[in-house]
Structures are given as structure tokens and as C-alpha cells.
CSV table of C-alpha atoms in Angstrom, one decimal:
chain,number,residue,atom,x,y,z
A,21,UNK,CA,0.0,0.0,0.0
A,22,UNK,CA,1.2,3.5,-0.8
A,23,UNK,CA,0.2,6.4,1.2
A,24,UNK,CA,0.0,9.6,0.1
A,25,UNK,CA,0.5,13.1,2.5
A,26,UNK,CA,0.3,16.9,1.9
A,27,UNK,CA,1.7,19.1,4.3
A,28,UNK,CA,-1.1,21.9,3.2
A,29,UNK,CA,-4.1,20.2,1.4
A,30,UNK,CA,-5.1,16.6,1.5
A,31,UNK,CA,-6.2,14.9,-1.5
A,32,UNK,CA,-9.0,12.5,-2.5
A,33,UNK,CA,-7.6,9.3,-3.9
A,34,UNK,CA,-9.6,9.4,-6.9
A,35,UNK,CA,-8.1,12.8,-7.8
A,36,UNK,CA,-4.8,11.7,-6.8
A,37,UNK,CA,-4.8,8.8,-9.4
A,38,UNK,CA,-6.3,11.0,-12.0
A,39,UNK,CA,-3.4,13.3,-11.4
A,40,UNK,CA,-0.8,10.7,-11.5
A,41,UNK,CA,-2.2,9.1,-15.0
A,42,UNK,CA,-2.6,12.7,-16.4
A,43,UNK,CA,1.2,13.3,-15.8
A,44,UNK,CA,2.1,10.0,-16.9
A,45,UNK,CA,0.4,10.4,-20.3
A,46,UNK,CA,2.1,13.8,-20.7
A,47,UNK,CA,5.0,12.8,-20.2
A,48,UNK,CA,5.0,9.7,-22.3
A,49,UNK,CA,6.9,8.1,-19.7
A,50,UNK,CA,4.1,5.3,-19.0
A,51,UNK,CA,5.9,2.1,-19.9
A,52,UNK,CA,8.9,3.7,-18.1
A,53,UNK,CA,7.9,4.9,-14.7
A,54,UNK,CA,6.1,1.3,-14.4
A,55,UNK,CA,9.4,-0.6,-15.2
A,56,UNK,CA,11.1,1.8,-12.4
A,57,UNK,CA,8.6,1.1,-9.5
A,58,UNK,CA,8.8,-3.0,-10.5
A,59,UNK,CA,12.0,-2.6,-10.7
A,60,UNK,CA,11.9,-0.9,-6.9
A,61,UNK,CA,9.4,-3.3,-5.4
A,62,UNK,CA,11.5,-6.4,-6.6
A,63,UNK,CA,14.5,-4.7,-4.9
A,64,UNK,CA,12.9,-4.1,-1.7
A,65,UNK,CA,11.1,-7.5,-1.3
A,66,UNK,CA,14.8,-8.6,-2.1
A,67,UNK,CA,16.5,-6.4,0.4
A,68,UNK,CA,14.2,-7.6,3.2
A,69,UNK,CA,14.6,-11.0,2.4
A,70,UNK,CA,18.1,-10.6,2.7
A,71,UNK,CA,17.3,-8.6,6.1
A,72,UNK,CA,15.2,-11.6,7.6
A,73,UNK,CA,18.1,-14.5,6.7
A,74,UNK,CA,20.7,-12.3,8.5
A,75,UNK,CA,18.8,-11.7,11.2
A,76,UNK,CA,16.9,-14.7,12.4
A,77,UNK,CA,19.7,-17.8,11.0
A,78,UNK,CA,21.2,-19.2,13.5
A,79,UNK,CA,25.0,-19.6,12.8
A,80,UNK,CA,27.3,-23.0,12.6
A,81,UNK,CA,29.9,-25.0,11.8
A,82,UNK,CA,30.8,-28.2,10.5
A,83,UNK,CA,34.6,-29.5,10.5
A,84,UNK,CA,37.0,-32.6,10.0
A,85,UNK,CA,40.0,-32.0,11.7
A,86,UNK,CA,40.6,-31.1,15.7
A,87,UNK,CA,39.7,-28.3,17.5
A,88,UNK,CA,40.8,-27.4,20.7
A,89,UNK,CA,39.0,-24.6,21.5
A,90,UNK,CA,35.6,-23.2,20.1
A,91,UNK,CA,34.9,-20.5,22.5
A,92,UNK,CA,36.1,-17.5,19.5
A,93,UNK,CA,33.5,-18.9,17.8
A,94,UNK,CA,31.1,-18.9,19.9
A,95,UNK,CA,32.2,-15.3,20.8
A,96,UNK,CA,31.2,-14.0,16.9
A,97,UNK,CA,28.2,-15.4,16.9
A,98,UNK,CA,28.5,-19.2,16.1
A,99,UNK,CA,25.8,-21.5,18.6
A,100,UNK,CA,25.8,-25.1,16.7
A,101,UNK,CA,28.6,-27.1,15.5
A,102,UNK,CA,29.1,-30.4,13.7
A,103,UNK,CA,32.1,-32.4,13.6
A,104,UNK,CA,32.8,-35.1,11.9
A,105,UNK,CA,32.4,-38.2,13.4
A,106,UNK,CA,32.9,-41.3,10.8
A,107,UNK,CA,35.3,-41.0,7.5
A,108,UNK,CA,34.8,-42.5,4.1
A,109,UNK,CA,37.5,-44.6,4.5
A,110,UNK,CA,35.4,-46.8,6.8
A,111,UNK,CA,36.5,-45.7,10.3
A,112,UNK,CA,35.6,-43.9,13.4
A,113,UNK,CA,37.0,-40.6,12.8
A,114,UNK,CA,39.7,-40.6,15.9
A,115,UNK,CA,38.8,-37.0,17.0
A,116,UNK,CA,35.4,-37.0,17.3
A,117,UNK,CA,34.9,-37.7,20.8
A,118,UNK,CA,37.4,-34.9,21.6
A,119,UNK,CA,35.7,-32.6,19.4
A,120,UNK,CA,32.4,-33.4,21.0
A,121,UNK,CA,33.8,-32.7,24.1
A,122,UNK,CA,35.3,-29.1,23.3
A,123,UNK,CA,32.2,-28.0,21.3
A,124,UNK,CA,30.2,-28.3,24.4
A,125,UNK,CA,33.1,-26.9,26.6
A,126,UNK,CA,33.5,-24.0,24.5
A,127,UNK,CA,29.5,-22.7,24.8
A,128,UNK,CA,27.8,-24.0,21.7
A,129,UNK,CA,24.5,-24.8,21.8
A,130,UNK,CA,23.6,-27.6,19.9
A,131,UNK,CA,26.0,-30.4,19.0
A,132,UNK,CA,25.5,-32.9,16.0
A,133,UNK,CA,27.8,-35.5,14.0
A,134,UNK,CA,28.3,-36.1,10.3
A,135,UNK,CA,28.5,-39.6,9.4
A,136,UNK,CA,30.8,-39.8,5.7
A,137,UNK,CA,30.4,-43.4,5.0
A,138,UNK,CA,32.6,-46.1,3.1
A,139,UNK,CA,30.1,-47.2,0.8
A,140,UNK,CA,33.2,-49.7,-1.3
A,141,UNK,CA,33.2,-51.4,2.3
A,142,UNK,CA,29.7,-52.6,2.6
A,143,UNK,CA,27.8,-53.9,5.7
A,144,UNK,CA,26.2,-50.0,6.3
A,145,UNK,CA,24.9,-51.6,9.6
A,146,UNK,CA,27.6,-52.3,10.6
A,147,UNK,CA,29.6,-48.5,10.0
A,148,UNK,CA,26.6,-47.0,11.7
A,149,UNK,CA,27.5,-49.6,15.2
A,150,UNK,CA,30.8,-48.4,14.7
A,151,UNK,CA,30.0,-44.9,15.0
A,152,UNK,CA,27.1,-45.1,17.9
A,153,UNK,CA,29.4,-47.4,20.3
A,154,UNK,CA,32.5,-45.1,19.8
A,155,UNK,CA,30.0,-42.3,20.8
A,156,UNK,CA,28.0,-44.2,23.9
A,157,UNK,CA,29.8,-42.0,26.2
A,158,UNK,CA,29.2,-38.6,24.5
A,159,UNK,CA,26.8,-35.6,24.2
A,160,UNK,CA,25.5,-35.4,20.8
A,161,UNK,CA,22.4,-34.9,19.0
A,162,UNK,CA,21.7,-36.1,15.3
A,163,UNK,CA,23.6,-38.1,13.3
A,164,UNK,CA,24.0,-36.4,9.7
A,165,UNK,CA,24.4,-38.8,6.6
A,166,UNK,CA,26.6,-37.6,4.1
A,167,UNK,CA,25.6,-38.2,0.8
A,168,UNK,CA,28.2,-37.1,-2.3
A,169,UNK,CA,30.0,-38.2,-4.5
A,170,UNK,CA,32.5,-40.4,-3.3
A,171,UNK,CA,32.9,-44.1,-4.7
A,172,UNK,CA,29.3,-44.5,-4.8
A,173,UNK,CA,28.0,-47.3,-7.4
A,174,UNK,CA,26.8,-46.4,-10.6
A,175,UNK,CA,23.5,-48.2,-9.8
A,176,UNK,CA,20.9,-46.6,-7.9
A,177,UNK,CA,19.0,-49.0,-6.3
A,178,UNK,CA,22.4,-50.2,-4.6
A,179,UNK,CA,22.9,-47.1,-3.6
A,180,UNK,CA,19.4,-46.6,-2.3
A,181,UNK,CA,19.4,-49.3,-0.6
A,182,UNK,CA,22.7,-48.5,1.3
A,183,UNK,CA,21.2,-46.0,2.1
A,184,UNK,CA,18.0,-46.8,3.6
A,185,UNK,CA,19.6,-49.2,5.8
A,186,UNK,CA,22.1,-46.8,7.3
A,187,UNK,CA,18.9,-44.8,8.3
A,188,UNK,CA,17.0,-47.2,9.5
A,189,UNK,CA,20.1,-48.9,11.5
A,190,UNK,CA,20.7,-45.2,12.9
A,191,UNK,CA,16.9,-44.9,14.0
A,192,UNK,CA,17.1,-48.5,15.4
A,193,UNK,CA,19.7,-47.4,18.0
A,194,UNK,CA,17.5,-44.8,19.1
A,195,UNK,CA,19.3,-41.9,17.4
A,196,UNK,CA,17.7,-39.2,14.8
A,197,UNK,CA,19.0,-39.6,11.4
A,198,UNK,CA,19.5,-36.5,9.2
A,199,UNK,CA,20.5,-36.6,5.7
A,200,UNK,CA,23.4,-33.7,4.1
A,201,UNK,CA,23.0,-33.7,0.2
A,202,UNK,CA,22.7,-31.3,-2.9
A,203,UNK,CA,21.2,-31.1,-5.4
A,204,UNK,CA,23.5,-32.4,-7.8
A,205,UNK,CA,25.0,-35.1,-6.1
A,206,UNK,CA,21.3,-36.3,-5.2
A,207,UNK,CA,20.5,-36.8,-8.7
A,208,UNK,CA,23.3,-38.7,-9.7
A,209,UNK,CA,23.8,-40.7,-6.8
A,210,UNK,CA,19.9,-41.8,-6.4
A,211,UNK,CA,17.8,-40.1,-8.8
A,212,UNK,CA,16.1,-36.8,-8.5
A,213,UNK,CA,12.8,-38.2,-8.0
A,214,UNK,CA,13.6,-40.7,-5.3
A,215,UNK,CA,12.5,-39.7,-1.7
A,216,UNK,CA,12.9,-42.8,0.1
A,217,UNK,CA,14.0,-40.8,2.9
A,218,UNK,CA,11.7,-37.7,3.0
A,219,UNK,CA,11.2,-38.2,6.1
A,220,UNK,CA,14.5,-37.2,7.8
A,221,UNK,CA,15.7,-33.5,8.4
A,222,UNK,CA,17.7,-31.7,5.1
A,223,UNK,CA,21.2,-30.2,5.2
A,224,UNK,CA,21.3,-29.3,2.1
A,225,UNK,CA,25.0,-27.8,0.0
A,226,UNK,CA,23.0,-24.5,-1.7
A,227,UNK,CA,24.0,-21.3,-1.2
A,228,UNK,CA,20.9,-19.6,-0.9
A,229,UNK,CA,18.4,-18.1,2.0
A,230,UNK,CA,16.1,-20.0,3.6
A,231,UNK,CA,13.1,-18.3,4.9
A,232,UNK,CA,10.6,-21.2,4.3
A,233,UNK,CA,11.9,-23.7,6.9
A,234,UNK,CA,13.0,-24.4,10.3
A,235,UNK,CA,15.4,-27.2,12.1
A,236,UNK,CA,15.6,-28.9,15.2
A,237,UNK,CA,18.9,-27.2,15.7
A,238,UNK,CA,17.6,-23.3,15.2
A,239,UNK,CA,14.6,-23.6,17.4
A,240,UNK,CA,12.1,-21.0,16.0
A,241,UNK,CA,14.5,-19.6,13.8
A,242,UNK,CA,14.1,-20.0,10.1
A,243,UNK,CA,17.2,-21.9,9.4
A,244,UNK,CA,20.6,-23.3,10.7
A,245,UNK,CA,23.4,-21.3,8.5
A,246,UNK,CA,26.5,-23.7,8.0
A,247,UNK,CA,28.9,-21.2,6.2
A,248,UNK,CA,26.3,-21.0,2.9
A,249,UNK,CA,25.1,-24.8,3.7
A,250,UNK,CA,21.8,-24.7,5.1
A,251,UNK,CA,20.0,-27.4,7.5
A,252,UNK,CA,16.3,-27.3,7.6
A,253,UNK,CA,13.3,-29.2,8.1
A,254,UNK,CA,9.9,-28.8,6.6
A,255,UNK,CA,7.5,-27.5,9.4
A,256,UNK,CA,5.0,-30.5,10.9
């Protein structure tokens, strides 16, 4: 809505928009001054879209390697963390429990794990044991399944079918399954159109805003914001 004010005279809004078409047609400026105030309101809707993923993302962090100390994250502004906590060469990663350990030491929030699995070594039950007894004495919340390509078949139902029962092994020992993906790598590792798994959270590679979703991890915020990855999950 567009409001109009006269610091001497008020007008009638049937004489304002006769006044704003008669100057318009004088000018011969019609197509013009349309494609300016378009060209305005797409920048503004734009501009506060950009507004609201600043403002209301929650920031994180995912990482492979070890880190001592998280508190300067945590200092700027970062509340959830992800390490690493199973490697592709079909292994607990050897720093996850220590990483664990200093993510909640250093103030964060919420605490997950990514799960990178060896898919050339088979037996997914079996990789997801491995990574929930190494963890039976640590604080963490979901377990993220990493799906990209990395020695994946070139047939998707084998591949689907890895991965449907790593999830269901990870929801078997009571633990929430998430699953990290793009766009890309879905397609070519599964197919586009497969949603054998629709019903676990998204952390999805796409550098984008997310104003249409929320996650476990950002609480009523609109989205978890992983350094341009995004986590969310469609709304119940």
C-alpha cells in the first residue's frame, strides 16, 4: 500500500490517481515509470529478504579436523557445531569424541555429528555400530548422513538401498537420522525423484536463503546457517 500526505491540502484518492495518469500520459513516460517502481518493489522484497536470513539464521559450523577450542566462535556469533564423526574410509573418525567434548566446553548450543560413509566397504549396519558405540559416552544430537560423490555405485538401487539401511540402523539405536546432500550429487547418486528418505531432516549444500523452513537445531528460527550450507526441516 502507498500512502499519500500533503503538508497543506489533502487529496481525494480518486483525484490523486487522475493526477498521477494525467502526468504520466504527458510525459510519455508510461511504460517507463512502471518498469522503475517493478524494478523498486522487486528490490525491496529482495532487500528484506536478505534482512530476515541475516537476522533470524542461527549460525554454525561443520569441520574434519581437531579443534581445541571453540569459544572465539562462539564469541562472533556461532551457537551449533558439527564435527565429523565417521570417514569415508570406513573408520571412526579418531577426533570425534574430543571434538564433542570441546564443542560443548567451548559454549555451543547444539552439537551434532556427520557420518561420511565407506560405501566400497559394505555392511552399512555395521559402519553406523561403529560410529554409535565409539560415541555411547558422548553428548550429541543427530547423526547427519553424508551423501556425495565419493565411490558411490553407478546403480541406484544399490545405492538406495545403502542407504536406507544406514537410516534405519541409525533410527534403530534410538538416534535421529538427518540426511546432508545437494542437489547435484542427489541426482546422480539416487535419482532426482527418489524420496525414500523424505522423512529425515535436510542439510542441504545450496547457497541460498532459507526463509521457508525451520530445524531442530535453530529452534524457531528459520534456518541453521553452516557457512552457505543450510540445515532445515519442513515444518509439521
Amino acid at each position: 500500500s502507498f500512502f499519500f500526505f500533503s503538508s497543506r491540502r489533502r487529496h481525494t484518492r480518486s483525484s490523486l490517481v487522475s493526477w498521477a495518469r494525467r502526468c504520466v500520459q504527458e510525459t510519455g513516460y508510461q511504460r517507463r515509470v512502471h518498469g522503475i517502481i517493478e524494478m523498486l518493489k522487486s528490490f525491496l522484497w529482495i532487500a528484506f529478504a536478505a534482512f530476515i536470513a541475516v537476522s533470524f539464521c542461527t549460525r554454525g559450523v561443520d569441520y574434519s579436523t581437531r579443534v581445541t577450542s571453540i569459544s572465539c566462535m562462539v564469541s562472533n556469533g556461532y551457537t551449533f557445531a558439527v564435527p565429523r564423526g565417521y570417514c569415508s574410509y570406513g573408520g571412526v573418525d579418531s577426533n570425534v569424541v574430543a571434538n564433542l567434548r570441546s564443542a560443548w566446553d567451548g559454549g555451543m548450543s547444539n552439537v551434532d555429528v556427520y557420518m561420511f560413509p565407506c560405501v566400497s566397504c559394505g555392511n552399512p549396519k555395521r559402519q553406523v555400530d561403529q560410529l554409535v558405540d565409539a560415541l555411547a559416552n558422548s553428548k550429541y544430537g543427530m547423526i547427519w548422513f553424508d551423501i556425495e560423490n565419493y565411490k558411490w555405485s553407478n546403480d541406484k538401487e544399490s545405492n538406495r538401498r545403502f542407504i536406507l539401511e544406514s537410516i534405519a540402523q541409525i533410527k534403530a539405536r534410538g538416534k535421529v537420522p538427518g540426511v546432508y546432500t545437494s542437489y547435484y550429487n542427489w541426482e546422480s547418486i539416487v535419482g532426482i525423484s527418489w524420496d525414500g528418505v523424505k522423512d529425515c531432516p535436510l542439510w542441504y549444500a545450496h547457497y541460498d536463503n532459507c526463509l521457508l523452513y525451520t530445524s531442530d537445531a535453530a529452534d524457531d528460527t528459520p534456518c541453521v546457517d553452516l557457512g552457505g550450507r543450510r540445515i532445515i526441516k519442513k515444518k509439521n
